[in-house]
Amino acid sequence: MLLAHPAVLRELVARYESLCAAAQERAVAPDLKRRLDDVTYTLCVTTGTRQLEHALAAARARLAAAAGAAG
């Protein structure tokens, strides 16, 4: 299986977290919902998962492994 570069995963997780924070601060506009759906889909595809929780866990595990290998 191909693995996404840690920089890509880091950016996707950060974007997801940012969009979630924005959604909590105000009513979820259609554009915000679409962007949240898009990043959720992309996280799932890049981690080879089908559920957001699994995608986030896989991305964070990969980032932790990459940080451990670099240090």
Short mmCIF file of C-alpha atoms in Angstrom, two decimals:
data_model
loop_
_atom_site.label_atom_id
_atom_site.label_comp_id
_atom_site.label_asym_id
_atom_site.label_seq_id
_atom_site.Cartn_x
_atom_site.Cartn_y
_atom_site.Cartn_z
CA MET A 1 0.00 0.00 0.00
CA LEU A 2 1.23 3.47 -0.82
CA LEU A 3 1.72 5.76 2.17
CA ALA A 4 0.98 9.45 2.05
CA HIS A 5 3.89 11.74 2.84
CA PRO A 6 3.79 12.95 6.46
CA ALA A 7 3.58 16.58 5.30
CA VAL A 8 0.40 15.76 3.37
CA LEU A 9 -1.12 13.98 6.36
CA ARG A 10 -0.11 16.80 8.70
CA GLU A 11 -1.81 19.36 6.43
CA LEU A 12 -4.98 17.26 6.09
CA VAL A 13 -5.30 16.74 9.85
CA ALA A 14 -4.67 20.43 10.49
CA ARG A 15 -7.26 21.42 7.88
CA TYR A 16 -9.80 19.00 9.36
CA GLU A 17 -9.23 20.36 12.87
CA SER A 18 -9.47 23.95 11.65
CA LEU A 19 -12.73 23.30 9.82
CA CYS A 20 -14.19 21.52 12.85
CA ALA A 21 -13.29 24.49 15.05
CA ALA A 22 -14.92 26.85 12.56
CA ALA A 23 -18.05 24.67 12.48
CA GLN A 24 -18.32 24.84 16.28
CA GLU A 25 -18.00 28.62 16.34
CA ARG A 26 -20.84 29.34 13.92
CA ALA A 27 -23.66 27.74 12.00
CA VAL A 28 -22.38 25.31 9.41
CA ALA A 29 -22.77 27.00 6.04
CA PRO A 30 -23.05 24.79 2.95
CA ASP A 31 -19.55 25.79 1.84
CA LEU A 32 -18.04 24.86 5.20
CA LYS A 33 -19.92 21.54 5.19
CA ARG A 34 -18.64 20.78 1.68
CA ARG A 35 -15.03 21.57 2.67
CA LEU A 36 -15.36 19.40 5.78
CA ASP A 37 -16.79 16.54 3.69
CA ASP A 38 -13.96 16.95 1.16
CA VAL A 39 -11.18 16.81 3.74
CA THR A 40 -12.87 13.87 5.48
CA TYR A 41 -13.03 11.98 2.18
CA THR A 42 -9.40 12.82 1.38
CA LEU A 43 -8.22 11.68 4.80
CA CYS A 44 -10.01 8.37 4.34
CA VAL A 45 -8.58 7.83 0.87
CA THR A 46 -5.01 8.74 1.84
CA THR A 47 -5.08 6.44 4.87
CA GLY A 48 -6.93 3.56 3.21
CA THR A 49 -9.81 3.70 5.68
CA ARG A 50 -13.56 4.20 5.42
CA GLN A 51 -14.39 5.98 8.66
CA LEU A 52 -13.17 9.35 9.84
CA GLU A 53 -12.15 8.08 13.27
CA HIS A 54 -9.98 5.39 11.69
CA ALA A 55 -8.53 7.86 9.20
CA LEU A 56 -7.53 10.29 11.93
CA ALA A 57 -6.03 7.50 14.04
CA ALA A 58 -4.08 6.15 11.06
CA ALA A 59 -2.84 9.61 10.07
CA ARG A 60 -1.73 10.42 13.63
CA ALA A 61 0.00 7.04 13.97
CA ARG A 62 1.85 7.61 10.70
CA LEU A 63 2.87 11.11 11.82
CA ALA A 64 4.11 9.74 15.16
CA ALA A 65 6.09 7.03 13.37
CA ALA A 66 7.61 9.57 10.98
CA ALA A 67 8.56 11.83 13.89
CA GLY A 68 10.15 8.87 15.70
CA ALA A 69 12.14 7.91 12.60
CA ALA A 70 13.37 11.47 12.15
CA GLY A 71 14.45 11.92 15.76
#
